[in-house]
mmCIF file of C-alpha atoms in Angstrom:
data_model
loop_
_atom_site.group_PDB
_atom_site.id
_atom_site.type_symbol
_atom_site.label_atom_id
_atom_site.label_comp_id
_atom_site.label_asym_id
_atom_site.label_seq_id
_atom_site.Cartn_x
_atom_site.Cartn_y
_atom_site.Cartn_z
ATOM 1 C CA MET A 1 15.136 20.391 -21.413
ATOM 2 C CA ASP A 2 15.087 17.546 -23.976
ATOM 3 C CA LYS A 3 12.274 17.219 -26.477
ATOM 4 C CA TYR A 4 10.751 14.159 -24.874
ATOM 5 C CA THR A 5 10.577 15.693 -21.409
ATOM 6 C CA HIS A 6 9.067 18.871 -22.866
ATOM 7 C CA ASN A 7 6.378 16.862 -24.636
ATOM 8 C CA GLN A 8 5.600 14.920 -21.489
ATOM 9 C CA ASN A 9 5.252 18.129 -19.489
ATOM 10 C CA THR A 10 3.012 19.593 -22.171
ATOM 11 C CA LYS A 11 0.751 16.575 -22.537
ATOM 12 C CA SER A 12 0.148 15.692 -18.918
ATOM 13 C CA LEU A 13 -0.236 17.569 -15.676
ATOM 14 C CA GLU A 14 2.354 17.048 -12.964
ATOM 15 C CA ARG A 15 0.865 16.016 -9.626
ATOM 16 C CA ARG A 16 1.459 19.225 -7.743
ATOM 17 C CA ASP A 17 0.421 21.475 -10.653
ATOM 18 C CA PHE A 18 -2.768 19.496 -11.073
ATOM 19 C CA LEU A 19 -3.673 20.127 -7.461
ATOM 20 C CA LYS A 20 -3.308 23.848 -8.010
ATOM 21 C CA ASN A 21 -5.343 23.881 -11.214
ATOM 22 C CA ALA A 22 -8.117 21.474 -10.305
ATOM 23 C CA SER A 23 -10.881 22.613 -7.982
ATOM 24 C CA LEU A 24 -10.128 19.986 -5.384
ATOM 25 C CA LEU A 25 -11.750 21.953 -2.591
ATOM 26 C CA THR A 26 -15.072 21.205 -4.222
ATOM 27 C CA LEU A 27 -14.477 17.494 -4.696
ATOM 28 C CA GLY A 28 -17.642 15.511 -4.932
ATOM 29 C CA THR A 29 -18.618 11.933 -5.341
ATOM 30 C CA ILE A 30 -18.357 10.780 -8.922
ATOM 31 C CA ALA A 31 -21.406 9.045 -10.335
ATOM 32 C CA SER A 32 -23.074 6.484 -8.090
ATOM 33 C CA GLY A 33 -20.911 4.541 -5.653
ATOM 34 C CA THR A 34 -20.626 0.821 -6.220
ATOM 35 C CA LEU A 35 -18.769 -1.653 -4.096
ATOM 36 C CA LEU A 36 -18.129 -5.350 -4.170
ATOM 37 C CA SER A 37 -19.302 -7.037 -1.002
ATOM 38 C CA PHE A 38 -17.635 -10.001 0.701
ATOM 39 C CA GLY A 39 -20.272 -12.329 -0.633
ATOM 40 C CA SER A 40 -19.865 -11.344 -4.284
ATOM 41 C CA ALA A 41 -17.517 -12.677 -6.891
ATOM 42 C CA PRO A 42 -15.010 -10.270 -8.477
ATOM 43 C CA GLY A 43 -16.669 -8.391 -11.292
ATOM 44 C CA ASN A 44 -20.203 -8.613 -9.855
ATOM 45 C CA TYR A 45 -20.975 -5.210 -8.393
ATOM 46 C CA GLU A 46 -23.709 -4.389 -5.946
ATOM 47 C CA ASN A 47 -25.270 -1.041 -5.144
ATOM 48 C CA ASN A 48 -23.640 -0.283 -1.831
ATOM 49 C CA ASN A 49 -22.778 3.401 -1.777
ATOM 50 C CA ILE A 50 -20.103 4.865 0.473
ATOM 51 C CA SER A 51 -21.315 7.807 2.497
ATOM 52 C CA ILE A 52 -18.654 10.275 3.565
ATOM 53 C CA LYS A 53 -19.110 11.447 7.121
ATOM 54 C CA LYS A 54 -18.433 15.101 7.764
ATOM 55 C CA ASP A 55 -15.420 15.681 9.955
ATOM 56 C CA SER A 56 -14.237 19.258 10.175
ATOM 57 C CA GLY A 57 -10.562 19.767 9.386
ATOM 58 C CA LYS A 58 -9.890 16.249 8.076
ATOM 59 C CA LEU A 59 -9.274 15.361 4.446
ATOM 60 C CA LEU A 60 -9.428 11.586 4.942
ATOM 61 C CA LYS A 61 -12.741 10.620 6.470
ATOM 62 C CA GLU A 62 -13.573 7.152 5.160
ATOM 63 C CA LYS A 63 -12.946 4.104 7.355
ATOM 64 C CA ARG A 64 -12.467 0.477 6.445
ATOM 65 C CA THR A 65 -12.747 -2.679 8.540
ATOM 66 C CA LEU A 66 -10.106 -5.350 8.106
ATOM 67 C CA GLY A 67 -10.841 -8.873 9.276
ATOM 68 C CA SER A 68 -13.935 -10.544 10.633
ATOM 69 C CA LYS A 69 -16.688 -8.988 12.716
ATOM 70 C CA LYS A 70 -15.525 -11.048 15.699
ATOM 71 C CA ASN A 71 -12.211 -9.213 15.900
ATOM 72 C CA PRO A 72 -12.197 -6.291 13.473
ATOM 73 C CA LEU A 73 -9.489 -3.720 12.888
ATOM 74 C CA THR A 74 -11.167 -0.478 11.837
ATOM 75 C CA VAL A 75 -8.816 2.044 10.252
ATOM 76 C CA SER A 76 -8.675 4.861 7.717
ATOM 77 C CA ALA A 77 -9.277 3.728 4.141
ATOM 78 C CA ILE A 78 -5.788 4.906 3.198
ATOM 79 C CA GLN A 79 -2.743 3.917 5.218
ATOM 80 C CA LEU A 80 0.517 5.850 5.126
ATOM 81 C CA GLY A 81 3.494 3.719 4.099
ATOM 82 C CA CYS A 82 6.647 4.965 5.780
ATOM 83 C CA MET A 83 9.212 2.723 4.054
ATOM 84 C CA GLY A 84 10.367 5.355 1.568
ATOM 85 C CA MET A 85 11.429 7.654 4.372
ATOM 86 C CA HIS A 86 14.459 5.414 4.923
ATOM 87 C CA THR A 87 14.582 2.686 2.286
ATOM 88 C CA GLY A 88 14.918 2.416 -1.469
ATOM 89 C CA ARG A 89 16.445 5.782 -2.338
ATOM 90 C CA GLY A 90 19.968 7.144 -2.106
ATOM 91 C CA VAL A 91 18.937 10.377 -0.424
ATOM 92 C CA HIS A 92 16.271 10.454 2.251
ATOM 93 C CA PRO A 93 14.514 13.375 3.958
ATOM 94 C CA ASP A 94 15.702 14.576 7.330
ATOM 95 C CA HIS A 95 14.260 13.040 10.466
ATOM 96 C CA LYS A 96 12.395 16.093 11.754
ATOM 97 C CA SER A 97 10.563 16.675 8.494
ATOM 98 C CA MET A 98 9.348 13.084 8.453
ATOM 99 C CA VAL A 99 8.144 13.273 12.054
ATOM 100 C CA LYS A 100 6.184 16.333 10.986
ATOM 101 C CA LEU A 101 4.806 14.565 7.892
ATOM 102 C CA ILE A 102 3.569 11.585 9.908
ATOM 103 C CA ARG A 103 1.909 13.858 12.455
ATOM 104 C CA ASN A 104 0.364 15.940 9.674
ATOM 105 C CA ALA A 105 -1.053 12.743 8.193
ATOM 106 C CA ALA A 106 -2.705 11.949 11.517
ATOM 107 C CA GLU A 107 -4.076 15.475 11.848
ATOM 108 C CA ILE A 108 -5.834 15.274 8.482
ATOM 109 C CA GLY A 109 -7.419 11.881 9.050
ATOM 110 C CA CYS A 110 -4.955 9.004 8.681
ATOM 111 C CA ASP A 111 -4.946 6.676 11.680
ATOM 112 C CA PHE A 112 -3.045 3.747 10.160
ATOM 113 C CA PHE A 113 0.739 3.681 9.611
ATOM 114 C CA ASP A 114 2.968 0.983 8.111
ATOM 115 C CA THR A 115 6.599 0.200 8.864
ATOM 116 C CA ALA A 116 8.939 -2.813 9.323
ATOM 117 C CA GLU A 117 12.128 -3.668 11.149
ATOM 118 C CA VAL A 118 13.938 -4.148 7.826
ATOM 119 C CA TYR A 119 13.224 -0.564 6.720
ATOM 120 C CA GLY A 120 16.397 1.291 7.468
ATOM 121 C CA PRO A 121 16.904 -1.207 9.030
ATOM 122 C CA TYR A 122 15.372 -0.386 12.401
ATOM 123 C CA ILE A 123 15.367 3.430 12.142
ATOM 124 C CA ASN A 124 12.026 3.556 10.346
ATOM 125 C CA GLU A 125 10.310 1.930 13.303
ATOM 126 C CA GLU A 126 12.083 4.414 15.576
ATOM 127 C CA LEU A 127 10.797 7.292 13.451
ATOM 128 C CA VAL A 128 7.225 6.010 13.490
ATOM 129 C CA GLY A 129 7.399 5.378 17.226
ATOM 130 C CA GLU A 130 8.633 8.881 17.961
ATOM 131 C CA ALA A 131 6.135 10.558 15.654
ATOM 132 C CA LEU A 132 3.109 8.684 16.993
ATOM 133 C CA LYS A 133 3.959 8.425 20.671
ATOM 134 C CA PRO A 134 1.906 11.524 21.650
ATOM 135 C CA ILE A 135 -1.191 10.075 19.922
ATOM 136 C CA ARG A 136 -0.510 6.344 20.245
ATOM 137 C CA ASN A 137 -3.987 5.482 21.489
ATOM 138 C CA GLN A 138 -5.585 7.231 18.510
ATOM 139 C CA VAL A 139 -3.767 5.331 15.776
ATOM 140 C CA SER A 140 -2.929 1.802 14.600
ATOM 141 C CA ILE A 141 0.541 0.656 13.573
ATOM 142 C CA SER A 142 1.502 -2.275 11.386
ATOM 143 C CA THR A 143 5.010 -3.689 11.299
ATOM 144 C CA LYS A 144 6.665 -6.869 10.066
ATOM 145 C CA PHE A 145 9.050 -9.689 10.866
ATOM 146 C CA GLY A 146 10.636 -12.279 8.627
ATOM 147 C CA PHE A 147 14.077 -11.190 7.456
ATOM 148 C CA ALA A 148 17.490 -11.986 8.875
ATOM 149 C CA ILE A 149 19.058 -8.556 9.040
ATOM 150 C CA ASP A 150 22.619 -9.725 8.631
ATOM 151 C CA GLY A 151 23.447 -8.632 5.113
ATOM 152 C CA THR A 152 22.157 -11.796 3.462
ATOM 153 C CA ASN A 153 18.540 -10.673 3.026
ATOM 154 C CA ALA A 154 17.595 -14.265 3.893
ATOM 155 C CA LEU A 155 14.200 -15.140 5.327
ATOM 156 C CA ASP A 156 13.842 -16.095 8.975
ATOM 157 C CA SER A 157 10.471 -16.832 10.544
ATOM 158 C CA ARG A 158 11.605 -19.242 13.224
ATOM 159 C CA PRO A 159 9.405 -18.836 16.325
ATOM 160 C CA ALA A 160 12.316 -17.702 18.505
ATOM 161 C CA HIS A 161 13.268 -15.093 15.913
ATOM 162 C CA ILE A 162 9.693 -13.821 15.706
ATOM 163 C CA ARG A 163 9.590 -13.308 19.456
ATOM 164 C CA LYS A 164 12.952 -11.532 19.424
ATOM 165 C CA VAL A 165 11.835 -9.191 16.627
ATOM 166 C CA VAL A 166 8.569 -8.350 18.363
ATOM 167 C CA GLU A 167 10.318 -7.392 21.590
ATOM 168 C CA GLN A 168 12.724 -5.151 19.699
ATOM 169 C CA SER A 169 9.975 -3.624 17.575
ATOM 170 C CA LEU A 170 7.911 -2.772 20.642
ATOM 171 C CA LYS A 171 10.858 -0.830 22.062
ATOM 172 C CA ARG A 172 11.567 1.018 18.836
ATOM 173 C CA LEU A 173 7.892 1.852 18.351
ATOM 174 C CA LYS A 174 7.648 3.081 21.953
ATOM 175 C CA THR A 175 4.514 1.054 22.545
ATOM 176 C CA ASP A 176 3.203 -1.935 24.464
ATOM 177 C CA ARG A 177 1.387 -3.586 21.548
ATOM 178 C CA ILE A 178 1.556 -3.945 17.783
ATOM 179 C CA ASP A 179 -1.843 -3.459 16.178
ATOM 180 C CA LEU A 180 -1.104 -5.557 13.084
ATOM 181 C CA LEU A 181 1.934 -7.838 12.814
ATOM 182 C CA TYR A 182 2.778 -9.216 9.376
ATOM 183 C CA GLN A 183 5.035 -12.014 8.286
ATOM 184 C CA HIS A 184 6.971 -9.946 5.724
ATOM 185 C CA ARG A 185 7.575 -12.844 3.355
ATOM 186 C CA VAL A 186 6.599 -16.512 3.622
ATOM 187 C CA ASP A 187 9.545 -18.588 4.860
ATOM 188 C CA LYS A 188 9.514 -21.965 3.116
ATOM 189 C CA ASN A 189 11.806 -23.388 5.787
ATOM 190 C CA VAL A 190 9.305 -22.795 8.605
ATOM 191 C CA PRO A 191 5.783 -24.308 8.507
ATOM 192 C CA ILE A 192 3.226 -21.530 8.358
ATOM 193 C CA GLU A 193 1.347 -23.279 11.165
ATOM 194 C CA ASP A 194 4.353 -22.681 13.445
ATOM 195 C CA VAL A 195 4.443 -19.016 12.453
ATOM 196 C CA ALA A 196 0.722 -18.587 13.073
ATOM 197 C CA GLY A 197 0.962 -20.424 16.391
ATOM 198 C CA THR A 198 3.735 -18.134 17.581
ATOM 199 C CA VAL A 199 1.769 -15.011 16.675
ATOM 200 C CA LYS A 200 -1.304 -16.496 18.350
ATOM 201 C CA ASP A 201 0.687 -16.797 21.566
ATOM 202 C CA LEU A 202 1.835 -13.176 21.207
ATOM 203 C CA ILE A 203 -1.790 -12.125 20.786
ATOM 204 C CA ARG A 204 -2.722 -13.991 23.981
ATOM 205 C CA GLU A 205 0.063 -12.110 25.748
ATOM 206 C CA GLY A 206 -1.316 -8.777 24.507
ATOM 207 C CA LYS A 207 1.854 -7.841 22.625
ATOM 208 C CA VAL A 208 0.123 -8.198 19.245
ATOM 209 C CA LEU A 209 -3.513 -7.467 18.421
ATOM 210 C CA HIS A 210 -3.875 -8.763 14.843
ATOM 211 C CA PHE A 211 -2.028 -11.184 12.543
ATOM 212 C CA GLY A 212 -1.202 -10.532 8.899
ATOM 213 C CA LEU A 213 0.638 -12.082 5.968
ATOM 214 C CA SER A 214 2.404 -10.481 3.020
ATOM 215 C CA GLU A 215 2.687 -11.805 -0.539
ATOM 216 C CA ALA A 216 1.183 -15.161 0.487
ATOM 217 C CA LYS A 217 -0.747 -17.514 -1.781
ATOM 218 C CA ALA A 218 -4.245 -18.800 -0.993
ATOM 219 C CA GLU A 219 -3.094 -22.150 0.360
ATOM 220 C CA THR A 220 -0.723 -20.481 2.822
ATOM 221 C CA ILE A 221 -3.405 -18.042 3.925
ATOM 222 C CA LYS A 222 -5.865 -20.867 4.633
ATOM 223 C CA LYS A 223 -3.326 -22.867 6.637
ATOM 224 C CA ALA A 224 -2.340 -19.854 8.725
ATOM 225 C CA HIS A 225 -5.939 -18.766 9.258
ATOM 226 C CA ALA A 226 -6.871 -22.207 10.597
ATOM 227 C CA VAL A 227 -4.365 -21.722 13.438
ATOM 228 C CA CYS A 228 -4.640 -17.978 14.096
ATOM 229 C CA PRO A 229 -7.229 -15.760 12.411
ATOM 230 C CA VAL A 230 -5.620 -13.601 9.734
ATOM 231 C CA THR A 231 -6.865 -10.035 9.797
ATOM 232 C CA ALA A 232 -5.181 -8.766 6.644
ATOM 233 C CA VAL A 233 -2.933 -9.744 3.759
ATOM 234 C CA GLN A 234 -0.600 -7.097 2.363
ATOM 235 C CA SER A 235 0.524 -7.463 -1.253
ATOM 236 C CA GLU A 236 1.403 -5.289 -4.216
ATOM 237 C CA TYR A 237 -1.720 -4.264 -6.113
ATOM 238 C CA SER A 238 -2.289 -1.611 -8.760
ATOM 239 C CA PHE A 239 -3.462 -1.182 -12.345
ATOM 240 C CA MET A 240 -0.107 -2.699 -13.296
ATOM 241 C CA THR A 241 -0.115 -5.550 -10.755
ATOM 242 C CA ARG A 242 -3.505 -7.226 -10.525
ATOM 243 C CA LEU A 243 -2.401 -10.755 -9.630
ATOM 244 C CA PRO A 244 -4.111 -10.707 -6.198
ATOM 245 C CA GLU A 245 -7.494 -10.594 -7.958
ATOM 246 C CA GLU A 246 -6.708 -13.909 -9.603
ATOM 247 C CA PHE A 247 -4.834 -15.687 -6.828
ATOM 248 C CA ILE A 248 -6.184 -14.636 -3.424
ATOM 249 C CA PHE A 249 -9.192 -12.304 -3.496
ATOM 250 C CA SER A 250 -11.776 -15.088 -3.535
ATOM 251 C CA THR A 251 -10.065 -16.647 -0.500
ATOM 252 C CA LEU A 252 -9.999 -13.311 1.321
ATOM 253 C CA GLN A 253 -13.699 -12.830 0.651
ATOM 254 C CA GLU A 254 -14.517 -16.352 1.779
ATOM 255 C CA LEU A 255 -12.613 -16.012 5.057
ATOM 256 C CA GLU A 256 -13.436 -12.320 5.634
ATOM 257 C CA ILE A 257 -9.818 -11.230 5.581
ATOM 258 C CA GLY A 258 -8.891 -7.675 4.661
ATOM 259 C CA PHE A 259 -6.421 -6.660 1.981
ATOM 260 C CA VAL A 260 -3.826 -3.888 2.208
ATOM 261 C CA ALA A 261 -2.555 -2.788 -1.196
ATOM 262 C CA TYR A 262 1.044 -1.635 -1.192
ATOM 263 C CA SER A 263 2.563 0.235 -4.160
ATOM 264 C CA PRO A 264 -0.910 1.242 -5.432
ATOM 265 C CA LEU A 265 0.817 3.821 -7.659
ATOM 266 C CA CYS A 266 3.352 1.260 -8.910
ATOM 267 C CA ARG A 267 6.165 2.888 -6.933
ATOM 268 C CA GLY A 268 5.482 6.359 -8.279
ATOM 269 C CA LEU A 269 5.203 5.466 -11.946
ATOM 270 C CA LEU A 270 1.414 5.820 -12.068
ATOM 271 C CA GLY A 271 1.671 9.128 -10.222
ATOM 272 C CA GLY A 272 3.448 10.578 -13.243
ATOM 273 C CA THR A 273 6.748 11.167 -11.447
ATOM 274 C CA LEU A 274 8.957 9.130 -13.815
ATOM 275 C CA THR A 275 10.131 9.354 -17.425
ATOM 276 C CA GLU A 276 12.421 7.096 -19.436
ATOM 277 C CA TYR A 277 15.216 9.520 -18.527
ATOM 278 C CA SER A 278 14.754 9.176 -14.768
ATOM 279 C CA ASP A 279 17.947 8.027 -13.061
ATOM 280 C CA LEU A 280 17.017 4.845 -11.240
ATOM 281 C CA ASN A 281 20.460 3.288 -11.401
ATOM 282 C CA THR A 282 22.013 5.453 -8.695
ATOM 283 C CA ASN A 283 20.934 4.252 -5.257
ATOM 284 C CA ASP A 284 17.354 3.430 -6.242
ATOM 285 C CA ILE A 285 15.974 -0.066 -5.719
ATOM 286 C CA ARG A 286 13.682 0.316 -8.730
ATOM 287 C CA GLY A 287 16.642 0.439 -11.098
ATOM 288 C CA ALA A 288 17.135 -3.334 -10.975
ATOM 289 C CA TRP A 289 13.539 -4.229 -11.803
ATOM 290 C CA PRO A 290 12.348 -4.932 -15.375
ATOM 291 C CA ARG A 291 9.339 -2.638 -15.183
ATOM 292 C CA PHE A 292 11.562 0.363 -14.517
ATOM 293 C CA GLN A 293 14.062 -0.013 -17.332
ATOM 294 C CA PRO A 294 14.028 2.993 -19.725
ATOM 295 C CA GLU A 295 12.245 1.237 -22.583
ATOM 296 C CA ALA A 296 9.682 -0.275 -20.218
ATOM 297 C CA ILE A 297 8.977 3.090 -18.601
ATOM 298 C CA LYS A 298 8.624 4.673 -22.036
ATOM 299 C CA SER A 299 5.899 2.156 -22.855
ATOM 300 C CA ASN A 300 4.232 2.118 -19.446
ATOM 301 C CA ILE A 301 3.878 5.901 -19.423
ATOM 302 C CA ARG A 302 1.049 5.357 -21.887
ATOM 303 C CA ILE A 303 -0.947 4.043 -18.934
ATOM 304 C CA VAL A 304 -0.356 7.312 -17.078
ATOM 305 C CA GLU A 305 -1.525 9.214 -20.165
ATOM 306 C CA ALA A 306 -4.718 7.139 -20.232
ATOM 307 C CA LEU A 307 -5.325 7.878 -16.545
ATOM 308 C CA ASN A 308 -4.746 11.594 -17.086
ATOM 309 C CA ASP A 309 -7.166 11.571 -20.005
ATOM 310 C CA PHE A 310 -9.798 9.851 -17.840
ATOM 311 C CA GLY A 311 -9.246 12.324 -15.004
ATOM 312 C CA LYS A 312 -9.417 15.544 -17.024
ATOM 313 C CA THR A 313 -13.205 15.763 -16.937
ATOM 314 C CA ARG A 314 -13.456 14.489 -13.383
ATOM 315 C CA GLY A 315 -10.997 16.718 -11.535
ATOM 316 C CA MET A 316 -8.816 13.724 -10.651
ATOM 317 C CA THR A 317 -5.080 13.163 -10.862
ATOM 318 C CA SER A 318 -3.681 9.841 -12.020
ATOM 319 C CA SER A 319 -2.783 9.028 -8.407
ATOM 320 C CA GLN A 320 -6.308 9.684 -7.207
ATOM 321 C CA ILE A 321 -7.747 7.500 -9.955
ATOM 322 C CA CYS A 322 -5.491 4.612 -8.928
ATOM 323 C CA LEU A 323 -6.514 4.829 -5.286
ATOM 324 C CA SER A 324 -10.203 5.482 -5.917
ATOM 325 C CA TRP A 325 -10.355 2.570 -8.365
ATOM 326 C CA MET A 326 -9.407 -0.027 -5.765
ATOM 327 C CA LEU A 327 -11.362 1.586 -2.922
ATOM 328 C CA SER A 328 -14.476 1.777 -5.097
ATOM 329 C CA LYS A 329 -14.126 -1.766 -6.376
ATOM 330 C CA TYR A 330 -13.642 -3.685 -3.131
ATOM 331 C CA PRO A 331 -14.791 -2.715 0.395
ATOM 332 C CA PHE A 332 -12.213 -4.928 2.105
ATOM 333 C CA ILE A 333 -9.238 -3.017 0.656
ATOM 334 C CA VAL A 334 -7.116 -0.399 2.391
ATOM 335 C CA ALA A 335 -4.769 1.436 0.019
ATOM 336 C CA LEU A 336 -1.152 1.858 1.128
ATOM 337 C CA PRO A 337 0.680 4.617 -0.751
ATOM 338 C CA GLY A 338 3.929 6.042 0.536
ATOM 339 C CA THR A 339 5.257 9.558 0.225
ATOM 340 C CA THR A 340 7.685 12.029 1.745
ATOM 341 C CA LYS A 341 5.864 15.125 0.472
ATOM 342 C CA ILE A 342 2.916 16.789 2.173
ATOM 343 C CA SER A 343 1.423 17.862 -1.189
ATOM 344 C CA HIS A 344 1.317 14.246 -2.361
ATOM 345 C CA LEU A 345 -0.045 13.156 1.011
ATOM 346 C CA GLU A 346 -3.002 15.535 0.743
ATOM 347 C CA GLU A 347 -3.579 14.587 -2.876
ATOM 348 C CA ASP A 348 -3.680 10.877 -2.058
ATOM 349 C CA PHE A 349 -5.987 11.296 0.929
ATOM 350 C CA ARG A 350 -8.473 13.244 -1.182
ATOM 351 C CA ALA A 351 -8.812 10.194 -3.418
ATOM 352 C CA ALA A 352 -11.195 8.672 -0.876
ATOM 353 C CA ASP A 353 -13.677 11.460 -1.661
ATOM 354 C CA PHE A 354 -14.261 9.994 -5.106
ATOM 355 C CA THR A 355 -16.343 6.952 -5.897
ATOM 356 C CA LEU A 356 -16.081 5.344 -9.320
ATOM 357 C CA SER A 357 -19.059 3.517 -10.776
ATOM 358 C CA ALA A 358 -18.921 -0.014 -12.129
ATOM 359 C CA SER A 359 -18.996 1.319 -15.689
ATOM 360 C CA GLU A 360 -16.118 3.700 -14.984
ATOM 361 C CA ILE A 361 -14.111 0.898 -13.419
ATOM 362 C CA SER A 362 -14.718 -1.286 -16.461
ATOM 363 C CA GLU A 363 -13.786 1.555 -18.786
ATOM 364 C CA LEU A 364 -10.504 2.172 -16.984
ATOM 365 C CA GLU A 365 -9.553 -1.491 -16.854
ATOM 366 C CA SER A 366 -10.386 -1.955 -20.519
ATOM 367 C CA ARG A 367 -8.239 1.004 -21.548
ATOM 368 C CA ILE A 368 -5.250 -0.234 -19.588
ATOM 369 C CA GLU A 369 -5.599 -3.843 -20.698
ATOM 370 C CA LYS A 370 -5.466 -2.656 -24.317
ATOM 371 C CA ILE A 371 -2.243 -0.767 -23.622
ATOM 372 C CA GLY A 372 -0.642 -3.627 -21.713
ATOM 373 C CA VAL A 373 2.112 -3.626 -19.089
ATOM 374 C CA VAL A 374 5.758 -4.004 -20.038
ATOM 375 C CA GLY A 375 8.177 -5.642 -17.603
ATOM 376 C CA ASP A 376 7.875 -7.835 -14.515
ATOM 377 C CA ARG A 377 7.494 -6.156 -11.146
ATOM 378 C CA TYR A 378 10.589 -7.757 -9.567
ATOM 379 C CA ASP A 379 13.935 -9.181 -10.536
ATOM 380 C CA ALA A 380 14.471 -12.920 -10.120
ATOM 381 C CA LYS A 381 15.784 -12.693 -6.548
ATOM 382 C CA GLN A 382 12.889 -10.573 -5.281
ATOM 383 C CA GLN A 383 10.357 -12.634 -7.227
ATOM 384 C CA ALA A 384 11.590 -15.811 -5.538
ATOM 385 C CA GLN A 385 10.465 -14.393 -2.186
ATOM 386 C CA VAL A 386 6.812 -13.921 -3.187
ATOM 387 C CA GLU A 387 4.368 -16.798 -3.649
ATOM 388 C CA TYR A 388 2.740 -15.733 -6.938
#
């Protein structure tokens, strides 16, 4: 073991070890719960405590409502992202173990699962469909369209393509409806009004229940919403990626649109699973991104150390702090972590048991802002496909 790795292991607790050492079975609510309501501006907190309903045998009990009261989508406060089961890594877990993981997630309280046709491609939807078929009416599934799966990674949101993707996704998911259908990335070659109109028709036909966008700017969201109500926007959001607060949160609050935060642990970095010596150049999509270069990781690990320091007196892991922070701050957010390990799954779900106060949120944000984030989240090609 090299000196650096030894020091890292000595200074901070690894996720699984922390779970063993912390008294997580006696988790309580931290301080007084404060949430930001739809009518408030970011940073203005109101006393609106979350009450955790008792539900024997389930770790994840809290629910969130995405979208307006006229057509709400009520789901667990934490959604399970299934992308990593087939995409982004050179070696992926076996099929049976992932079926078991997804079903375990449902058993302990998760009723919201995320996939996309491009994950795999295709086989991730097949996995989710197989795993959830026995309990389909008890869960909600989100999937996505928008890529031309032909090796070019080009965007394609033409109405005919959307319809084709939906029909194929329904078959792979072994279902007759998609609870939440996202446009995976905004296609500049297709007017968003045409995209929204196509999804609106699919909703009328009963094949789709709710419409969503991903990585869309405020102007796009407003145009789409005027044609077909948008239930949720999914974008990257974490302590290291807070752009949605600046660019779209006020619009979401104004229109009563929910937000689903993907990569809330910054693709594992904030969970303490990476060091500057991690091999991300061999079959790992993170290896091409500035934030995950060795020198950037070396600097960004200071954020993990700050989170661990904050969590020591609260019985919280860095992952739980990340998830609780966003759930405590905004009531219209559903957190979307992904994992292939049951221990991490249970750890993440327990994050909803904590509520951080406004002062704790401010303290955390201040600490991290002083440290700063090194590296952009995407390379130039990936960045060109997001709107901010």
